[in-house]
């Protein structure tokens, strides 16, 4: 079963506008971590932001914030004031404590392609 | 510059060839990973190494053979691959494994593999 679901294959946003990329997850663990990564055309996966399941406040890193709604099991990424350089693939990922098969690594969603237009 | 370097960036090989992908991390991390990224599929974890010991083999066919000679280097040896193995192979490292909060992975730029 898919652990991470990103329902938006592609998104467009105009420069300087805010955009929300959706992510829902599935876990029965109480302790888990949620991550967002950016992958530009160069291929490198760049870490953006982390949210722990026990963190009461939404994580923020510069223009990135994570809208964490634990009861709904969603961890949406919000990018404020989009820039042309934000055009890339964005991946949501989760790390669980009890996943015996992949307990040491991240489960990734299929990604959302974001295009920022002038 | 992420501190994780992968070579070669691009590789084309026939099904009978033997080749290797190399990953080197300069971050002093203890854990290293191989991921496979195919088109329109989530990243798939292949192997995990902690302190040069393999801790996970995620049902990967034996035509992929990892090697971790030290905590800074990770190889993926390839032989008799199939066309469906064509993908972007990403190497990553992290400080340690086993703790949810220590989940930040640092990735290389990947090796784009094409199997003819």
mmCIF file of C-alpha atoms in Angstrom:
data_model
loop_
_atom_site.group_PDB
_atom_site.id
_atom_site.type_symbol
_atom_site.label_atom_id
_atom_site.label_comp_id
_atom_site.label_asym_id
_atom_site.label_seq_id
_atom_site.Cartn_x
_atom_site.Cartn_y
_atom_site.Cartn_z
ATOM 1 C CA UNK A 1 0.000 0.000 0.000
ATOM 2 C CA UNK A 2 1.174 3.476 -0.822
ATOM 3 C CA UNK A 3 2.439 5.176 2.307
ATOM 4 C CA UNK A 4 2.770 8.642 0.829
ATOM 5 C CA UNK A 5 0.248 10.105 -1.575
ATOM 6 C CA UNK A 6 0.823 13.208 -3.643
ATOM 7 C CA UNK A 7 -2.283 13.786 -5.710
ATOM 8 C CA UNK A 8 -0.989 16.628 -7.868
ATOM 9 C CA UNK A 9 1.224 15.365 -10.714
ATOM 10 C CA UNK A 10 1.823 18.932 -11.865
ATOM 11 C CA UNK A 11 1.222 22.451 -10.602
ATOM 12 C CA UNK A 12 1.616 25.922 -12.064
ATOM 13 C CA UNK A 13 2.120 29.093 -10.075
ATOM 14 C CA UNK A 14 2.927 32.621 -11.039
ATOM 15 C CA UNK A 15 6.097 34.202 -9.756
ATOM 16 C CA UNK A 16 5.724 35.869 -6.335
ATOM 17 C CA UNK A 17 2.537 33.938 -5.576
ATOM 18 C CA UNK A 18 2.202 31.280 -2.880
ATOM 19 C CA UNK A 19 1.582 27.629 -3.737
ATOM 20 C CA UNK A 20 0.555 24.597 -1.708
ATOM 21 C CA UNK A 21 1.709 21.106 -2.604
ATOM 22 C CA UNK A 22 -0.411 18.349 -1.112
ATOM 23 C CA UNK A 23 0.803 15.299 0.754
ATOM 24 C CA UNK A 24 -1.096 12.708 2.751
ATOM 25 C CA UNK A 25 0.454 9.786 4.534
ATOM 26 C CA UNK A 26 -0.508 6.501 6.049
ATOM 27 C CA UNK A 27 0.984 5.160 9.252
ATOM 28 C CA UNK A 28 -0.082 3.493 12.465
ATOM 29 C CA UNK A 29 3.007 4.719 14.305
ATOM 30 C CA UNK A 30 2.839 7.463 16.896
ATOM 31 C CA UNK A 31 6.404 8.499 16.202
ATOM 32 C CA UNK A 32 7.318 9.404 12.658
ATOM 33 C CA UNK A 33 8.946 12.126 10.639
ATOM 34 C CA UNK A 34 7.795 13.919 7.512
ATOM 35 C CA UNK A 35 10.104 15.480 4.968
ATOM 36 C CA UNK A 36 9.958 17.477 1.792
ATOM 37 C CA UNK A 37 12.643 17.295 -0.862
ATOM 38 C CA UNK A 38 13.154 19.308 -4.039
ATOM 39 C CA UNK A 39 14.627 17.729 -7.145
ATOM 40 C CA UNK A 40 15.683 20.146 -9.901
ATOM 41 C CA UNK A 41 16.493 18.920 -13.388
ATOM 42 C CA UNK A 42 20.081 18.239 -12.299
ATOM 43 C CA UNK A 43 18.792 15.209 -10.396
ATOM 44 C CA UNK A 44 20.019 16.034 -6.920
ATOM 45 C CA UNK A 45 17.481 15.672 -4.109
ATOM 46 C CA UNK A 46 17.616 18.731 -1.863
ATOM 47 C CA UNK A 47 16.233 18.589 1.664
ATOM 48 C CA UNK A 48 13.770 21.409 2.352
ATOM 49 C CA UNK A 49 11.941 20.887 5.616
ATOM 50 C CA UNK A 50 11.217 18.386 8.388
ATOM 51 C CA UNK A 51 8.227 17.896 10.701
ATOM 52 C CA UNK A 52 8.251 15.481 13.621
ATOM 53 C CA UNK A 53 5.006 13.831 14.596
ATOM 54 C CA UNK A 54 5.276 15.227 18.123
ATOM 55 C CA UNK A 55 6.066 18.752 17.027
ATOM 56 C CA UNK A 56 3.166 20.967 17.994
ATOM 57 C CA UNK A 57 4.088 23.832 15.741
ATOM 58 C CA UNK A 58 4.279 23.735 11.980
ATOM 59 C CA UNK A 59 7.827 23.664 10.683
ATOM 60 C CA UNK A 60 9.124 26.669 8.773
ATOM 61 C CA UNK A 61 12.337 27.198 6.834
ATOM 62 C CA UNK A 62 12.557 30.513 5.078
ATOM 63 C CA UNK A 63 9.933 30.581 2.321
ATOM 64 C CA UNK A 64 8.939 26.983 3.057
ATOM 65 C CA UNK A 65 6.412 25.980 5.651
ATOM 66 C CA UNK A 66 4.760 22.665 6.365
ATOM 67 C CA UNK A 67 1.053 22.668 7.106
ATOM 68 C CA UNK A 68 0.868 19.678 9.436
ATOM 69 C CA UNK A 69 -2.603 18.361 10.195
ATOM 70 C CA UNK A 70 -2.027 15.241 12.222
ATOM 71 C CA UNK A 71 -5.633 14.092 12.531
ATOM 72 C CA UNK A 72 -6.049 14.282 8.768
ATOM 73 C CA UNK A 73 -2.600 12.784 8.181
ATOM 74 C CA UNK A 74 -1.613 15.534 5.855
ATOM 75 C CA UNK A 75 1.667 17.417 5.539
ATOM 76 C CA UNK A 76 1.284 19.990 2.814
ATOM 77 C CA UNK A 77 4.214 22.121 1.708
ATOM 78 C CA UNK A 78 3.580 25.823 1.305
ATOM 79 C CA UNK A 79 6.018 27.878 -0.741
ATOM 80 C CA UNK A 80 5.535 31.603 -0.329
ATOM 81 C CA UNK A 81 6.650 34.219 -2.845
ATOM 82 C CA UNK A 82 7.496 31.682 -5.556
ATOM 83 C CA UNK A 83 10.610 32.217 -7.603
ATOM 84 C CA UNK A 84 11.526 30.940 -11.053
ATOM 85 C CA UNK A 85 14.204 28.784 -9.444
ATOM 86 C CA UNK A 86 11.533 26.927 -7.509
ATOM 87 C CA UNK A 87 10.549 25.066 -10.668
ATOM 88 C CA UNK A 88 11.350 21.435 -9.899
ATOM 89 C CA UNK A 89 9.912 18.136 -8.716
ATOM 90 C CA UNK A 90 8.878 18.097 -5.071
ATOM 91 C CA UNK A 91 8.747 14.907 -3.050
ATOM 92 C CA UNK A 92 7.048 14.247 0.256
ATOM 93 C CA UNK A 93 8.588 11.495 2.374
ATOM 94 C CA UNK A 94 8.032 9.758 5.675
ATOM 95 C CA UNK A 95 10.172 7.869 8.105
ATOM 96 C CA UNK A 96 8.517 5.521 10.568
ATOM 97 C CA UNK A 97 9.889 3.838 13.622
ATOM 98 C CA UNK A 98 8.190 0.497 13.213
ATOM 99 C CA UNK A 99 8.588 -0.172 9.520
ATOM 100 C CA UNK A 100 10.704 -3.262 9.766
ATOM 101 C CA UNK A 101 11.386 -3.409 6.049
ATOM 102 C CA UNK A 102 12.484 0.175 5.610
ATOM 103 C CA UNK A 103 12.967 1.292 9.172
ATOM 104 C CA UNK A 104 16.144 3.101 8.349
ATOM 105 C CA UNK A 105 15.171 5.066 5.324
ATOM 106 C CA UNK A 106 12.456 7.222 3.865
ATOM 107 C CA UNK A 107 9.348 6.253 1.938
ATOM 108 C CA UNK A 108 8.734 8.737 -0.860
ATOM 109 C CA UNK A 109 5.654 9.830 -2.754
ATOM 110 C CA UNK A 110 5.544 10.010 -6.550
ATOM 111 C CA UNK A 111 6.225 13.716 -6.536
ATOM 112 C CA UNK A 112 4.650 16.903 -7.844
ATOM 113 C CA UNK A 113 6.145 18.848 -10.715
ATOM 114 C CA UNK A 114 6.008 22.581 -10.016
ATOM 115 C CA UNK A 115 6.418 25.159 -12.755
ATOM 116 C CA UNK A 116 6.791 28.795 -11.783
ATOM 117 C CA UNK A 117 5.886 31.194 -14.573
ATOM 118 C CA UNK A 118 6.934 34.840 -14.933
ATOM 119 C CA UNK B 1 27.659 20.954 -3.441
ATOM 120 C CA UNK B 2 25.912 18.530 -1.116
ATOM 121 C CA UNK B 3 28.897 16.558 0.034
ATOM 122 C CA UNK B 4 27.746 13.421 -1.787
ATOM 123 C CA UNK B 5 29.378 12.769 -5.134
ATOM 124 C CA UNK B 6 28.267 10.155 -7.625
ATOM 125 C CA UNK B 7 30.104 8.917 -10.691
ATOM 126 C CA UNK B 8 29.491 8.450 -13.495
ATOM 127 C CA UNK B 9 26.630 10.876 -14.013
ATOM 128 C CA UNK B 10 25.529 8.980 -17.121
ATOM 129 C CA UNK B 11 26.098 5.370 -18.090
ATOM 130 C CA UNK B 12 24.941 3.375 -21.096
ATOM 131 C CA UNK B 13 25.522 -0.348 -21.005
ATOM 132 C CA UNK B 14 24.497 -3.493 -22.790
ATOM 133 C CA UNK B 15 22.770 -6.335 -21.037
ATOM 134 C CA UNK B 16 25.950 -8.407 -20.928
ATOM 135 C CA UNK B 17 28.218 -5.680 -19.585
ATOM 136 C CA UNK B 18 29.593 -5.310 -16.093
ATOM 137 C CA UNK B 19 29.848 -1.808 -14.705
ATOM 138 C CA UNK B 20 29.906 -0.064 -11.342
ATOM 139 C CA UNK B 21 28.402 3.081 -9.889
ATOM 140 C CA UNK B 22 30.399 4.932 -7.280
ATOM 141 C CA UNK B 23 29.281 7.141 -4.423
ATOM 142 C CA UNK B 24 31.477 9.119 -2.064
ATOM 143 C CA UNK B 25 30.367 11.235 0.884
ATOM 144 C CA UNK B 26 32.489 13.883 2.577
ATOM 145 C CA UNK B 27 30.144 14.536 5.483
ATOM 146 C CA UNK B 28 31.441 12.103 8.065
ATOM 147 C CA UNK B 29 28.169 10.216 8.020
ATOM 148 C CA UNK B 30 27.758 6.653 9.190
ATOM 149 C CA UNK B 31 24.907 5.497 6.962
ATOM 150 C CA UNK B 32 24.688 5.271 3.179
ATOM 151 C CA UNK B 33 21.847 4.290 0.880
ATOM 152 C CA UNK B 34 21.091 3.374 -2.701
ATOM 153 C CA UNK B 35 17.753 4.458 -4.152
ATOM 154 C CA UNK B 36 16.308 3.756 -7.593
ATOM 155 C CA UNK B 37 14.171 6.401 -9.288
ATOM 156 C CA UNK B 38 12.145 5.206 -12.262
ATOM 157 C CA UNK B 39 9.832 7.398 -14.303
ATOM 158 C CA UNK B 40 6.496 8.078 -12.619
ATOM 159 C CA UNK B 41 7.275 5.866 -9.630
ATOM 160 C CA UNK B 42 8.229 6.743 -6.078
ATOM 161 C CA UNK B 43 11.848 6.422 -5.109
ATOM 162 C CA UNK B 44 12.584 2.822 -4.229
ATOM 163 C CA UNK B 45 15.012 1.988 -1.474
ATOM 164 C CA UNK B 46 17.503 -0.656 -2.583
ATOM 165 C CA UNK B 47 20.206 -0.991 0.056
ATOM 166 C CA UNK B 48 21.163 0.513 3.387
ATOM 167 C CA UNK B 49 24.599 0.412 4.975
ATOM 168 C CA UNK B 50 25.461 1.433 8.499
ATOM 169 C CA UNK B 51 29.123 1.576 9.499
ATOM 170 C CA UNK B 52 29.986 -0.470 6.405
ATOM 171 C CA UNK B 53 27.559 -3.212 7.332
ATOM 172 C CA UNK B 54 24.556 -3.890 5.145
ATOM 173 C CA UNK B 55 21.436 -3.554 7.265
ATOM 174 C CA UNK B 56 18.843 -3.785 4.554
ATOM 175 C CA UNK B 57 18.443 -5.408 1.169
ATOM 176 C CA UNK B 58 15.032 -4.424 -0.077
ATOM 177 C CA UNK B 59 14.321 -7.459 -2.296
ATOM 178 C CA UNK B 60 16.736 -6.289 -4.949
ATOM 179 C CA UNK B 61 17.700 -8.755 -7.725
ATOM 180 C CA UNK B 62 21.161 -10.245 -7.448
ATOM 181 C CA UNK B 63 22.263 -8.540 -10.663
ATOM 182 C CA UNK B 64 22.723 -5.510 -8.394
ATOM 183 C CA UNK B 65 25.557 -6.028 -5.942
ATOM 184 C CA UNK B 66 26.442 -3.315 -3.401
ATOM 185 C CA UNK B 67 29.780 -2.841 -1.748
ATOM 186 C CA UNK B 68 30.732 -0.535 1.107
ATOM 187 C CA UNK B 69 34.497 -0.718 1.718
ATOM 188 C CA UNK B 70 34.420 2.126 4.259
ATOM 189 C CA UNK B 71 31.937 4.603 5.653
ATOM 190 C CA UNK B 72 32.733 7.169 2.961
ATOM 191 C CA UNK B 73 32.367 5.018 -0.130
ATOM 192 C CA UNK B 74 29.537 2.993 -1.575
ATOM 193 C CA UNK B 75 29.493 1.087 -4.845
ATOM 194 C CA UNK B 76 26.762 -0.548 -6.860
ATOM 195 C CA UNK B 77 28.098 -3.274 -9.119
ATOM 196 C CA UNK B 78 25.943 -4.036 -12.132
ATOM 197 C CA UNK B 79 25.932 -7.142 -14.316
ATOM 198 C CA UNK B 80 23.546 -8.700 -16.813
ATOM 199 C CA UNK B 81 21.027 -5.941 -16.345
ATOM 200 C CA UNK B 82 17.670 -5.694 -18.099
ATOM 201 C CA UNK B 83 16.264 -2.715 -20.022
ATOM 202 C CA UNK B 84 13.735 -2.162 -17.223
ATOM 203 C CA UNK B 85 16.664 -1.435 -14.906
ATOM 204 C CA UNK B 86 17.180 1.851 -16.747
ATOM 205 C CA UNK B 87 16.638 4.563 -14.148
ATOM 206 C CA UNK B 88 18.278 7.262 -12.079
ATOM 207 C CA UNK B 89 20.237 5.691 -9.223
ATOM 208 C CA UNK B 90 20.583 7.993 -6.253
ATOM 209 C CA UNK B 91 23.049 7.611 -3.444
ATOM 210 C CA UNK B 92 22.360 9.218 -0.082
ATOM 211 C CA UNK B 93 23.953 9.456 3.324
ATOM 212 C CA UNK B 94 22.789 10.353 6.810
ATOM 213 C CA UNK B 95 24.445 10.834 10.163
ATOM 214 C CA UNK B 96 23.054 7.611 11.554
ATOM 215 C CA UNK B 97 20.157 5.232 11.155
ATOM 216 C CA UNK B 98 17.473 4.045 13.502
ATOM 217 C CA UNK B 99 16.205 7.322 14.866
ATOM 218 C CA UNK B 100 13.170 8.880 13.270
ATOM 219 C CA UNK B 101 14.274 12.421 13.932
ATOM 220 C CA UNK B 102 17.633 11.892 12.300
ATOM 221 C CA UNK B 103 16.005 11.437 8.967
ATOM 222 C CA UNK B 104 17.707 14.050 6.929
ATOM 223 C CA UNK B 105 19.232 12.393 3.916
ATOM 224 C CA UNK B 106 21.839 14.104 1.803
ATOM 225 C CA UNK B 107 21.631 12.985 -1.796
ATOM 226 C CA UNK B 108 24.039 12.937 -4.668
ATOM 227 C CA UNK B 109 23.016 14.076 -8.136
ATOM 228 C CA UNK B 110 22.443 10.538 -9.281
ATOM 229 C CA UNK B 111 23.751 8.264 -12.007
ATOM 230 C CA UNK B 112 21.472 8.048 -15.033
ATOM 231 C CA UNK B 113 21.659 4.451 -16.255
ATOM 232 C CA UNK B 114 20.434 3.277 -19.652
ATOM 233 C CA UNK B 115 20.451 -0.431 -20.412
ATOM 234 C CA UNK B 116 20.232 -1.319 -24.092
#
